[in-house]
CSV table of C-alpha atoms (C1' of nucleotides) in Angstrom, one decimal:
chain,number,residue,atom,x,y,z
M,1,UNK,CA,34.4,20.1,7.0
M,2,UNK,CA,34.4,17.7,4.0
M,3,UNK,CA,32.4,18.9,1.0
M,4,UNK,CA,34.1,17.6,-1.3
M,5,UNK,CA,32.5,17.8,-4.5
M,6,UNK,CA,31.4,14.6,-5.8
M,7,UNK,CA,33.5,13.3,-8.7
M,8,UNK,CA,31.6,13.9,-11.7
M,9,UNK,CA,31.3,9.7,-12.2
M,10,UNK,CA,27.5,10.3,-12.9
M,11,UNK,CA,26.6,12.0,-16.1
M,12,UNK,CA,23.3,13.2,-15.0
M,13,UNK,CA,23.0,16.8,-15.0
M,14,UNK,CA,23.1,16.5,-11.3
M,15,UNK,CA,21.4,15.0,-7.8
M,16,UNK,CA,18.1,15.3,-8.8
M,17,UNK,CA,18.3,12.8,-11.3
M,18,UNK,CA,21.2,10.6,-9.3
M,19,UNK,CA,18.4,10.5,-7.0
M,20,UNK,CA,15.6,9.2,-8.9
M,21,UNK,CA,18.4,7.2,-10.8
M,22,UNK,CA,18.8,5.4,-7.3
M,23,UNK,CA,15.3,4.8,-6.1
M,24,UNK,CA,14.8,3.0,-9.1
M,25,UNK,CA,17.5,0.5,-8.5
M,26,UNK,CA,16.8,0.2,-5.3
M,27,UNK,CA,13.2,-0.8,-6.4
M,28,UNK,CA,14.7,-4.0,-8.1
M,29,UNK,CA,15.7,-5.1,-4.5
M,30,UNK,CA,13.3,-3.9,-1.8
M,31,UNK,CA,10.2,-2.5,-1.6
M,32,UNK,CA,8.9,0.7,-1.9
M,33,UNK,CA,7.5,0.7,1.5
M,34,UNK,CA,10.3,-0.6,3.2
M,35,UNK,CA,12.9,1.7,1.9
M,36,UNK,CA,13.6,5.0,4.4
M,37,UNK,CA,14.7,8.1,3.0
M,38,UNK,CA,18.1,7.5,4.7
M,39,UNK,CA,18.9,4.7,2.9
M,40,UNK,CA,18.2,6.3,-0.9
M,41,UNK,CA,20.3,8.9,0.4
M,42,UNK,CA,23.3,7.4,1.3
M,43,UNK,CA,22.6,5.1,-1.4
M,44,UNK,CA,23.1,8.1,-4.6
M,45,UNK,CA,25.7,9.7,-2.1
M,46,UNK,CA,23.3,12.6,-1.4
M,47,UNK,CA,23.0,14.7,1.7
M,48,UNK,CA,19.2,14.7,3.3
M,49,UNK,CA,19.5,18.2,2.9
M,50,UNK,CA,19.7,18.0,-0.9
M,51,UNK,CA,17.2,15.6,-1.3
M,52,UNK,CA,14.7,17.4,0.8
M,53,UNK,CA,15.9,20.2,-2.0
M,54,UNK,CA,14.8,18.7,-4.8
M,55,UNK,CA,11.6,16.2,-3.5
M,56,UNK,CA,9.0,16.8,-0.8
M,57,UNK,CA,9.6,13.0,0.3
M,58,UNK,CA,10.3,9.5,-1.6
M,59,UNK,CA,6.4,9.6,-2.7
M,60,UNK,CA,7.8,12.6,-4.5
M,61,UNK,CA,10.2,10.7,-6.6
M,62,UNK,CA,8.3,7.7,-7.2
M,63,UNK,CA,5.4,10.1,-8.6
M,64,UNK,CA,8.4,11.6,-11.3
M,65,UNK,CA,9.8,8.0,-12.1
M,66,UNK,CA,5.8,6.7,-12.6
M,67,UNK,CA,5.3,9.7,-15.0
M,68,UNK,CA,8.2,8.7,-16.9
M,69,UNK,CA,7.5,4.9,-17.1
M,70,UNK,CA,3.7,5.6,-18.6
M,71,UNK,CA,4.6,8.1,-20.8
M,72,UNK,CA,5.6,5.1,-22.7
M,73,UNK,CA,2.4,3.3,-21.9
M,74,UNK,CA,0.4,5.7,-23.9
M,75,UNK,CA,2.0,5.4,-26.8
M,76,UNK,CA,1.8,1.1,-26.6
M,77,UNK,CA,-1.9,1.8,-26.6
M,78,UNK,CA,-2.0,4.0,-29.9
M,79,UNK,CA,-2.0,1.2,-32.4
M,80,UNK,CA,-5.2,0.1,-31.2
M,81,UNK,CA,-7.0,3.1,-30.7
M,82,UNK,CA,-6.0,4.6,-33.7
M,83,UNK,CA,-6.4,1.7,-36.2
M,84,UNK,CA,-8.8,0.7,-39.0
M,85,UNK,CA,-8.7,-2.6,-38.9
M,86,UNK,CA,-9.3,-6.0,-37.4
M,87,UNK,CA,-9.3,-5.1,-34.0
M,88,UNK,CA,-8.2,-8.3,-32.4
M,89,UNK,CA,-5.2,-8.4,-33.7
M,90,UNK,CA,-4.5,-4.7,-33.0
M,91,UNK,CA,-6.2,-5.4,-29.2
M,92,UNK,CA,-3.7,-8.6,-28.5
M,93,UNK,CA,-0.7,-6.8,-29.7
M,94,UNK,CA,-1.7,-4.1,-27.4
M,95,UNK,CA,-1.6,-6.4,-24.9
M,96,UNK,CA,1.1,-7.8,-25.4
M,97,UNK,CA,3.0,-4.2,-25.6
M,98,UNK,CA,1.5,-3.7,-22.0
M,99,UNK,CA,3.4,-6.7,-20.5
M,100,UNK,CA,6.2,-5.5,-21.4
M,101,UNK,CA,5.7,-2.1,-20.9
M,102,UNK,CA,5.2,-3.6,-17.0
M,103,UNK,CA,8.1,-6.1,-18.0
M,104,UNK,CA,10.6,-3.4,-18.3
M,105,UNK,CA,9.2,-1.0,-15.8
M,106,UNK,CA,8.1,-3.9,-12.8
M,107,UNK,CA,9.4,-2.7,-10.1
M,108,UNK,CA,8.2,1.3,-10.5
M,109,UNK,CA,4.7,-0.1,-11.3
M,110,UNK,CA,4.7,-2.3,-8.9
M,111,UNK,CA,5.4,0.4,-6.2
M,112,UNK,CA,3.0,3.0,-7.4
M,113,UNK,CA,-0.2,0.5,-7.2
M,114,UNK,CA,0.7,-0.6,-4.1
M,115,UNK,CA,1.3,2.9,-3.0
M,116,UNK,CA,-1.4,5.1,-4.2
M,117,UNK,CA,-3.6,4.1,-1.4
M,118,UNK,CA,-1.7,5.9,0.8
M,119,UNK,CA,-0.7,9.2,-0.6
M,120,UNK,CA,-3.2,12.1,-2.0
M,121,UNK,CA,-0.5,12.9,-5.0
M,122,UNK,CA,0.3,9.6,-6.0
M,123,UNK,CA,-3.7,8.2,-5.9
M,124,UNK,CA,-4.1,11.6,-8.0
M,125,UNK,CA,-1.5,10.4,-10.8
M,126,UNK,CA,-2.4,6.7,-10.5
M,127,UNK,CA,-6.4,7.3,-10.8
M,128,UNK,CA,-5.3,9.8,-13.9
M,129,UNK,CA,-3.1,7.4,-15.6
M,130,UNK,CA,-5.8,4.8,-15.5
M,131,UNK,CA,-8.7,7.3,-16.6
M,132,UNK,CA,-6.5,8.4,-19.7
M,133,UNK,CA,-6.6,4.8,-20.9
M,134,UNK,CA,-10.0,4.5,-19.8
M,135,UNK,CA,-10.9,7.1,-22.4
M,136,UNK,CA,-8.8,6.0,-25.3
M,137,UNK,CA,-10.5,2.4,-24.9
M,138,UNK,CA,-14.0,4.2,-24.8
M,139,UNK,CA,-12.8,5.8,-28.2
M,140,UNK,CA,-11.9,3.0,-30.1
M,141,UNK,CA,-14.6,0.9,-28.6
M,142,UNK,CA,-17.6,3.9,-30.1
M,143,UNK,CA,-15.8,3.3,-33.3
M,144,UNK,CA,-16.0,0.1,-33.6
M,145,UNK,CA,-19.6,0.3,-32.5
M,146,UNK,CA,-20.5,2.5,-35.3
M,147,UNK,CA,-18.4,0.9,-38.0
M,148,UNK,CA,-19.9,-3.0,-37.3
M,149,UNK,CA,-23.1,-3.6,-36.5
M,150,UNK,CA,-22.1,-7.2,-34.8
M,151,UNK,CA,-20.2,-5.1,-32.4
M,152,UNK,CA,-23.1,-2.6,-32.5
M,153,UNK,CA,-25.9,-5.3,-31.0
M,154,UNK,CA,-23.6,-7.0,-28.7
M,155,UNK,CA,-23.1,-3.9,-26.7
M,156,UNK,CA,-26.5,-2.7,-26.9
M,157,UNK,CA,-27.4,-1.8,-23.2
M,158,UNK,CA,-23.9,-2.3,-22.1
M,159,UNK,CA,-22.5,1.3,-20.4
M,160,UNK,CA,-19.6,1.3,-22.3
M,161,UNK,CA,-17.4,3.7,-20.4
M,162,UNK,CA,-18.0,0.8,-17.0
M,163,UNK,CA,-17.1,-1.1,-19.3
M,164,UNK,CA,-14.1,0.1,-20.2
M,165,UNK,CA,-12.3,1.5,-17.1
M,166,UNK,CA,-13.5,-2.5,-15.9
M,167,UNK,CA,-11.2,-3.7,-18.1
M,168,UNK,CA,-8.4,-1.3,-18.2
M,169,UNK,CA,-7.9,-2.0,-14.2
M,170,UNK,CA,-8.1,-6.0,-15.0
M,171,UNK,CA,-5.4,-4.8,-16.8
M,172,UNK,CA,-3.6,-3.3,-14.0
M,173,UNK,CA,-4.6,-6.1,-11.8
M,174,UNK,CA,-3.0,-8.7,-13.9
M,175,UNK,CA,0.1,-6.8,-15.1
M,176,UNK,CA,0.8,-6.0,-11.7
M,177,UNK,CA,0.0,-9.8,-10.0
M,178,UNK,CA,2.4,-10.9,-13.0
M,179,UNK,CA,5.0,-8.2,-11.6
M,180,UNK,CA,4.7,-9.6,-8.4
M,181,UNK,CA,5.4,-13.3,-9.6
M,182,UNK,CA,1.8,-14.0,-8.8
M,183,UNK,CA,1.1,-17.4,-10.9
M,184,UNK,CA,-0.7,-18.2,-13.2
M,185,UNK,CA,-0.1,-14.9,-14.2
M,186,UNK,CA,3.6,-14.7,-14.1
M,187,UNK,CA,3.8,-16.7,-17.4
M,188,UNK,CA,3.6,-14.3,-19.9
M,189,UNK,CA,1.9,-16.3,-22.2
M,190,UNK,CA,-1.0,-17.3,-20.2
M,191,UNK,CA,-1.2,-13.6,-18.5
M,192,UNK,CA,-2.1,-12.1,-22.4
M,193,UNK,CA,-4.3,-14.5,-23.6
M,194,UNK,CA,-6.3,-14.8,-20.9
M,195,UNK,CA,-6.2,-10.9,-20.8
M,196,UNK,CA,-7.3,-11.2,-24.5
M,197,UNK,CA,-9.9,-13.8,-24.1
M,198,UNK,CA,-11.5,-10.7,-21.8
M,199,UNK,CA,-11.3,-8.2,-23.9
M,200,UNK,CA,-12.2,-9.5,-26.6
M,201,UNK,CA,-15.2,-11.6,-25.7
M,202,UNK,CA,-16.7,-8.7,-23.2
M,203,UNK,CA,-16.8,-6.5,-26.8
M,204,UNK,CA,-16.7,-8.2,-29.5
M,205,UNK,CA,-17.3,-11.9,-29.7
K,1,UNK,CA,-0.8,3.4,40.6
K,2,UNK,CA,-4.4,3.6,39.3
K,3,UNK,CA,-4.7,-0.3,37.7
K,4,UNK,CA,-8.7,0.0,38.5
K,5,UNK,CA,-10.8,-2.8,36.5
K,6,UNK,CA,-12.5,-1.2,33.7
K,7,UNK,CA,-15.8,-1.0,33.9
K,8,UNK,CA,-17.8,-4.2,32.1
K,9,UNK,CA,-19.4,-2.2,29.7
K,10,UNK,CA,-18.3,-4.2,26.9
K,11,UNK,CA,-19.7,-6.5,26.6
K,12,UNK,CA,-17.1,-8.4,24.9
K,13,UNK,CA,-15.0,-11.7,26.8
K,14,UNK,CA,-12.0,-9.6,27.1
K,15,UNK,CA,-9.3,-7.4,25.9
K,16,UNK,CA,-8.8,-9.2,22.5
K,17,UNK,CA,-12.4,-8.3,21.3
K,18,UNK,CA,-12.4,-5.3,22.3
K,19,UNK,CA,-9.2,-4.6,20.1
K,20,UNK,CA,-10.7,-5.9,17.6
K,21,UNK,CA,-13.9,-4.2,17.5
K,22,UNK,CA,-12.1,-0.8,18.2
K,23,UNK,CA,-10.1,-1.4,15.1
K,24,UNK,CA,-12.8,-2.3,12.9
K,25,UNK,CA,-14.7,1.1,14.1
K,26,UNK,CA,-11.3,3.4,13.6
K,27,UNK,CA,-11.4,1.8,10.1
K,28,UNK,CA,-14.7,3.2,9.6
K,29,UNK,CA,-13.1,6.7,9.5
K,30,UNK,CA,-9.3,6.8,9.0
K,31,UNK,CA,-6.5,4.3,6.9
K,32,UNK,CA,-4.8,1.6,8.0
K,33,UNK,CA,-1.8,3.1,7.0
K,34,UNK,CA,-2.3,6.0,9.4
K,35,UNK,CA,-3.0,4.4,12.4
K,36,UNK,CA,-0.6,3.7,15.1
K,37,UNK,CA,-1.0,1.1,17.9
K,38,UNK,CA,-0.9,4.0,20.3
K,39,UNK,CA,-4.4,5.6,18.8
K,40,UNK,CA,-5.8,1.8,18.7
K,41,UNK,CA,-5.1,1.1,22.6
K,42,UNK,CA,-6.2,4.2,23.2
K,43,UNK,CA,-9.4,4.1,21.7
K,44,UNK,CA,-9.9,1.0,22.8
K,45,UNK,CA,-8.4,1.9,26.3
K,46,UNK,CA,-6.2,-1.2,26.8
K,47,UNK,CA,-2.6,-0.8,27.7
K,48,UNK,CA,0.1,-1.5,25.4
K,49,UNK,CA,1.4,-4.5,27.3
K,50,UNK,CA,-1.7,-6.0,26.7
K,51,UNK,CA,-2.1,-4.9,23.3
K,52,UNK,CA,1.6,-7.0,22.4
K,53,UNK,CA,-0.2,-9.9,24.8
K,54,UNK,CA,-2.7,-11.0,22.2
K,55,UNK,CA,-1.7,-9.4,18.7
K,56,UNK,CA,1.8,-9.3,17.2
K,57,UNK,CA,1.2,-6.1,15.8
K,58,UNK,CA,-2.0,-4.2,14.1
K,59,UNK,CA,-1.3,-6.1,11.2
K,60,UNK,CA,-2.4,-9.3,13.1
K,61,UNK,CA,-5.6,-7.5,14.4
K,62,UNK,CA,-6.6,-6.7,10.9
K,63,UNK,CA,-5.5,-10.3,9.7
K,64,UNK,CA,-8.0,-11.9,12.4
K,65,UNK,CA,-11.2,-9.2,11.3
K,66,UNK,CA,-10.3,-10.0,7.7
K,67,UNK,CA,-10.6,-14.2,8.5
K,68,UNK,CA,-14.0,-13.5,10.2
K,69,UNK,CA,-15.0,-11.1,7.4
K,70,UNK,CA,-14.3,-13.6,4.5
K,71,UNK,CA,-15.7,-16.3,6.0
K,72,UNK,CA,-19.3,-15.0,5.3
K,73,UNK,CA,-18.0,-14.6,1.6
K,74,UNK,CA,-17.8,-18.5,1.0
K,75,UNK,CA,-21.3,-18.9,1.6
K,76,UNK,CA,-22.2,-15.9,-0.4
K,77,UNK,CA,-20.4,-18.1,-4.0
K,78,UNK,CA,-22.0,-21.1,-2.8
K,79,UNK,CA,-25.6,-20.8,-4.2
K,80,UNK,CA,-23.4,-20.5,-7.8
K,81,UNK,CA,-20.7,-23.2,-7.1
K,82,UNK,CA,-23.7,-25.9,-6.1
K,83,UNK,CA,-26.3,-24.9,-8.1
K,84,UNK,CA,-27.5,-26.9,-10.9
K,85,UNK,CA,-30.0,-24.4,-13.1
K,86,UNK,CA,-29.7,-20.8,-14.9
K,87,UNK,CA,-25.6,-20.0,-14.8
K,88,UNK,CA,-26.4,-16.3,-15.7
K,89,UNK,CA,-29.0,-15.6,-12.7
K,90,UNK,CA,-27.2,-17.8,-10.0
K,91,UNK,CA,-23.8,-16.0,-11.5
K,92,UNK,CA,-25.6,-12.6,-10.9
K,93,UNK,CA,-26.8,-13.1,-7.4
K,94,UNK,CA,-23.3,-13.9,-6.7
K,95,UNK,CA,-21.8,-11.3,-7.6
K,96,UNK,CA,-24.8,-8.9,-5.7
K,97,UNK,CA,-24.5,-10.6,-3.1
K,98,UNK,CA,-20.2,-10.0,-2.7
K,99,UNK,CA,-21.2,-6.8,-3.3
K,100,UNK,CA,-23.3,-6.3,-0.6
K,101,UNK,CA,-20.5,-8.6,1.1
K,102,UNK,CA,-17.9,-5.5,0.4
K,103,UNK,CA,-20.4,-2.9,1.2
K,104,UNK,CA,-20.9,-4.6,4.5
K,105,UNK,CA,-17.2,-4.8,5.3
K,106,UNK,CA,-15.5,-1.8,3.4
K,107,UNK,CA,-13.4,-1.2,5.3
K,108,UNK,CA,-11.9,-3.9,6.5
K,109,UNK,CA,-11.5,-5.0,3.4
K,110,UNK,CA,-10.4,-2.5,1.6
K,111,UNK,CA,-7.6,-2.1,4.4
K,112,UNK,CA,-6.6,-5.7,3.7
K,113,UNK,CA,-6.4,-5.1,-0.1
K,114,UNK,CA,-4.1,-2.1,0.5
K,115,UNK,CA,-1.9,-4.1,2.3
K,116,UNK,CA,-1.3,-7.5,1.7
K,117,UNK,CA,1.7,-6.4,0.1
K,118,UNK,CA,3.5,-4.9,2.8
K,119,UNK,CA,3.3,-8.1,5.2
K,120,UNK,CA,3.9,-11.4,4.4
K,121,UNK,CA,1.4,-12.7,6.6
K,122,UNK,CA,-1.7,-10.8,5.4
K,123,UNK,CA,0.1,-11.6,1.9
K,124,UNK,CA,-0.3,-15.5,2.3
K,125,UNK,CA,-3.9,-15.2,3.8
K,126,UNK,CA,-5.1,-12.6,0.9
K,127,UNK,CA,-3.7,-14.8,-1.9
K,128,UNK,CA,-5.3,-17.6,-0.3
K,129,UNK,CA,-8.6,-16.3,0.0
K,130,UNK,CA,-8.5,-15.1,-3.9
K,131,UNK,CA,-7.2,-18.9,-4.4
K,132,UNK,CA,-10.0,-20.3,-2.4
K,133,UNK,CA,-12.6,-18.2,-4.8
K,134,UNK,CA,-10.9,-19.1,-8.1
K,135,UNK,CA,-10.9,-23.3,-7.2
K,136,UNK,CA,-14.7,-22.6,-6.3
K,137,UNK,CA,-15.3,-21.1,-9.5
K,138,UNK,CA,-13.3,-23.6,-11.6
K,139,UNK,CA,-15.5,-26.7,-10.0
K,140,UNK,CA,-18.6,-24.6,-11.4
K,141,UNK,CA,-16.7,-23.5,-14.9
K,142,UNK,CA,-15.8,-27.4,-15.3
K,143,UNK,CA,-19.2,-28.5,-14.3
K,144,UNK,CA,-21.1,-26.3,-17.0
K,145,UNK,CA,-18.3,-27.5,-19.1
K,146,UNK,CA,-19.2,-30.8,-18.8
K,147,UNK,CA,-22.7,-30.3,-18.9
K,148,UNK,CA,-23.2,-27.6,-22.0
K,149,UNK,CA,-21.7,-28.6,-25.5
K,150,UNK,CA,-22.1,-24.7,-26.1
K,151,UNK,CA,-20.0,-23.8,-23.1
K,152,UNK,CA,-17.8,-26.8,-24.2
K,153,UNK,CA,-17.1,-25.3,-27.6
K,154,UNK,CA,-16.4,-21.4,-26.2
K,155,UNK,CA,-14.1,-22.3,-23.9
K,156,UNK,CA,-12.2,-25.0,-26.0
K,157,UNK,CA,-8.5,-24.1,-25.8
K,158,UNK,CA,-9.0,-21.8,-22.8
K,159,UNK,CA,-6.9,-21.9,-19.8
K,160,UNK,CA,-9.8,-22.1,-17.5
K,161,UNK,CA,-7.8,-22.0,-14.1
K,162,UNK,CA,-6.5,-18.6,-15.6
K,163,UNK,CA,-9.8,-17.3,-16.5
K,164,UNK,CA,-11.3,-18.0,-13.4
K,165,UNK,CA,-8.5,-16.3,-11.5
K,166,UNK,CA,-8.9,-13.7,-13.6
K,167,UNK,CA,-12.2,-12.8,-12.7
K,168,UNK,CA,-11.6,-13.0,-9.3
K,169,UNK,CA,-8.4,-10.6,-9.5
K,170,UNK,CA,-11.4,-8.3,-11.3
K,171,UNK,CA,-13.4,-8.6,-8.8
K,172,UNK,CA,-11.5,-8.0,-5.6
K,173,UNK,CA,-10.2,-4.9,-8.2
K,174,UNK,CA,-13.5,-3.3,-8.8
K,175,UNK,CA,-15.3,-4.3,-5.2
K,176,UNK,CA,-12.3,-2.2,-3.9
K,177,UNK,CA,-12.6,0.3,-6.0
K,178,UNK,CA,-16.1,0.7,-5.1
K,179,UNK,CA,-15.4,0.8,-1.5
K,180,UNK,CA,-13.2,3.8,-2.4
K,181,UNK,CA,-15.7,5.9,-4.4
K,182,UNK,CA,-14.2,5.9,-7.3
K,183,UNK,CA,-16.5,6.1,-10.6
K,184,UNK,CA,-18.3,4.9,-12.1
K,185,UNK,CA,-17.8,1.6,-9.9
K,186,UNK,CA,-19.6,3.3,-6.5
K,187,UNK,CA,-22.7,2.8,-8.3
K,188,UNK,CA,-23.5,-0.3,-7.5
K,189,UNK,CA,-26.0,-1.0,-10.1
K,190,UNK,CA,-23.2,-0.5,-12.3
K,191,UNK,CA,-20.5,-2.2,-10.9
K,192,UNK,CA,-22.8,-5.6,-10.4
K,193,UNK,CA,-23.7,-5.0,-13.8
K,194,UNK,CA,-20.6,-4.6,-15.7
K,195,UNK,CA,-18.8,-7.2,-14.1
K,196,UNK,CA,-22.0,-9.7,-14.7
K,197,UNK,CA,-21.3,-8.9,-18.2
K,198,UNK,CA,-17.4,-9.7,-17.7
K,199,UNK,CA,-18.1,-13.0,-16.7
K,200,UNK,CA,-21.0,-13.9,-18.6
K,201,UNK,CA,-19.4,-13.0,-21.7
K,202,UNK,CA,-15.9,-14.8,-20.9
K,203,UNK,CA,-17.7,-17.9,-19.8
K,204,UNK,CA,-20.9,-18.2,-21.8
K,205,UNK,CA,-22.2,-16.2,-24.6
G,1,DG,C1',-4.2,-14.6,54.0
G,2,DC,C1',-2.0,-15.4,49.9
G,3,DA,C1',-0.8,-17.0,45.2
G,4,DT,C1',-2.0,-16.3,40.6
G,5,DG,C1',-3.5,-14.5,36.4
G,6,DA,C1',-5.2,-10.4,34.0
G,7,DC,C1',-4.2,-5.9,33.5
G,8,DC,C1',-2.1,-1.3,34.1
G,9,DG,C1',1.3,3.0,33.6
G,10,DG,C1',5.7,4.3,32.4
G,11,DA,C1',10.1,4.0,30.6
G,12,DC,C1',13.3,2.5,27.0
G,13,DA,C1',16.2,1.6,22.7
G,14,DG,C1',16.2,2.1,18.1
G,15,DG,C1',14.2,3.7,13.9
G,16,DT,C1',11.6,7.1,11.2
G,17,DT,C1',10.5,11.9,9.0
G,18,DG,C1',11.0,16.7,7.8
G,19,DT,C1',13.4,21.0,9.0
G,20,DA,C1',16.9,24.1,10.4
G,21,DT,C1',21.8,25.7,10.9
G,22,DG,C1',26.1,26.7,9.5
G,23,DG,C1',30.0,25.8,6.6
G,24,DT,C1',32.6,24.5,2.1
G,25,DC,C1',33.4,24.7,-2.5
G,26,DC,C1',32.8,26.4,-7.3
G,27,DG,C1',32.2,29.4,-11.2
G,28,DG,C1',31.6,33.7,-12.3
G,29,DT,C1',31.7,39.4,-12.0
G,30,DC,C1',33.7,43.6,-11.0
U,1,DG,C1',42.5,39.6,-6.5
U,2,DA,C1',38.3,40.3,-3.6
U,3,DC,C1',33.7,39.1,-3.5
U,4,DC,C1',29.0,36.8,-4.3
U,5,DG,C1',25.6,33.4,-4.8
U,6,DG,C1',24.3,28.8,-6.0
U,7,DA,C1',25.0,24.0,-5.2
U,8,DC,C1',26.1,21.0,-1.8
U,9,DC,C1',27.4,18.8,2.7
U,10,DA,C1',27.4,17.2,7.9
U,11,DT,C1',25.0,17.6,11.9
U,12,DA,C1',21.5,18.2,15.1
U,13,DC,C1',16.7,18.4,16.2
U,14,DA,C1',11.7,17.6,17.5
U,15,DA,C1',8.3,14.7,17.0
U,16,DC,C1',6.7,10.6,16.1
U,17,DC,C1',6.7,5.3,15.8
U,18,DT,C1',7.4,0.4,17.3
U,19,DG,C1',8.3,-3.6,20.4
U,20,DT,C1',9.9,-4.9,24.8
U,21,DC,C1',10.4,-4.9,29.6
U,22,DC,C1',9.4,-3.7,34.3
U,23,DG,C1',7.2,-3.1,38.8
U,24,DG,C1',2.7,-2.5,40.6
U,25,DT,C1',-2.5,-3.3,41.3
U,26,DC,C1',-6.6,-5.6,41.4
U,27,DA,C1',-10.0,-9.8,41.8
U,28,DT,C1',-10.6,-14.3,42.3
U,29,DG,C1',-10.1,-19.0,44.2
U,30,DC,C1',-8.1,-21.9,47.5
DNA sequence: GCATGACCGGACAGGTTGTATGGTCCGGTC
DNA sequence: GACCGGACCATACAACCTGTCCGGTCATGC
């Protein structure tokens, strides 16, 4: 008998985004896996019914908040592909950009990697995201290869594209043990220049 | 009304191995995720009762195959722990041989990896077993260390412990990854030789 | 013959998911 | 001012799940 309609507190256009507003709070706290639909509903104030209205399920609106966080991610990676010059420097302060890409997004991250196992759509997005920066490090990698003969020899032999997706799920290995408070990678620190050390001695040392 | 003795076909002591067997066969073909005690007892036709007498959950039944899985994996790295000659060929068999380690136990490993995070107690084991791989691998780096100025002079100023975790992270990452299918890393060729190349070039070129 | 330990079916409380039903409010339109 | 449709809500539901508890059955050993 009580409809009410919410007071207009939230500025968000409307549920849909109180919704995904609320999962990712609730991510700072608990889990992905351990939260229930019930819970993020009565959470953002939201009837079942609505949310069923606007997401096929909480995989649905982790899937939305992980496209969101990466979008970011992608342009953190640009310097590097895109640059002329010294690529060390470029590659660490790519790194670095990565960390706290993860920094500020933990707890999203975090819940899509150890999610994606266990949903079709998410495993789709997650293997996506990590092929897209697969294929800008294969990028900059071929120029560099063409540009410096050092660089040229040292990888002679090497399948480069292995290679790179190798080392672009290191990246999501260690970003994501840091997340998780994992040590010795939850130093910041010590997380990029080992990171670094990797990268730089598997191409160009 | 119908408590009649199963059969002794298996051959096994009891219930407990029969769980366990029956679990590691289910794995063969669906997710951890997806299964439910009720389709392990049944499949391995034990009651429930019994099921709750000798495993907490299926989470303990996985955490016992993964200890006896693992165990094997210990004597796989020693040949490169002990070893006193050739780093890059006794590093190489290593790493072919977890391969064939992963290939062997897919998936019962690869349900472990996708869910340490969801319970503390296959948390604890997994991060020990990744510890137990990255001490073993320290006593070698620190040995070579010792014993090759060259190694001694690329690794000045490195965080060794971190690097060695490192490359464990990457390879429990891209073993997993393998046991999933996912290019290019279900190759195995490819997979033993890229991360060869990881470690080789972090430790010693 | 009888106690005991190993094992069973069945039932239960409490929690989960996704869907369906019917009703309330609002901002328009005629 | 009557009316409509969209946005939203509470509630109920079927179909699972999990862990626990119970009374009953069988084989063995004493």
């Amino acid at each position: 008998m009580t409809a009410r309609r919410n007071e207009p507190e939230q500025s968000g256009t409307g549920l849909r985004e109180r919704i995904l507003d609320t999962l990712r709070e609730l991510l700072r706290e608990r889990t992905f896996d351990t939260l229930s639909v019930a819970e993020i509903i009565t959470a953002a104030g939201v009837s079942r019914a609505s949310f069923y209205f606007y997401f096929a399920g909480k995989q649905a609106v982790l899937a939305e908040l992980v496209r969101r966080a990466v979008g970011a991610g992608h342009e953190a990676a640009q310097p590097w592909v895109q640059a002329k010059a010294s690529p060390r420097e470029t590659l660490r302060m790519g790194i670095d950009a990565g960390a706290g890409l993860w920094q500020s997004n933990a707890a999203v991250l975090r819940a899509i990697v150890e999610s994606w196992a266990s949903d079709p759509q998410l495993r789709e997005l997650w293997l996506a995201q990590m092929a897209t920066f697969t294929e800008a490090a294969i990028t900059r990698i071929e120029a560099d290869r063409r540009a410096d003969p050092t660089v040229q020899a040292r990888l002679d032999g090497v399948d480069v594209p292995a290679l790179a997706a190798s080392l672009t799920w290191t990246g999501e290995r260690l970003y994501y043990l840091a997340a998780c408070g994992v040590p010795p990678f939850d130093d910041r620190a010590v997380l990029v220049d080992t990171l670094t050390h990797l990268w730089v001695s598997a191409l160009y040392d």
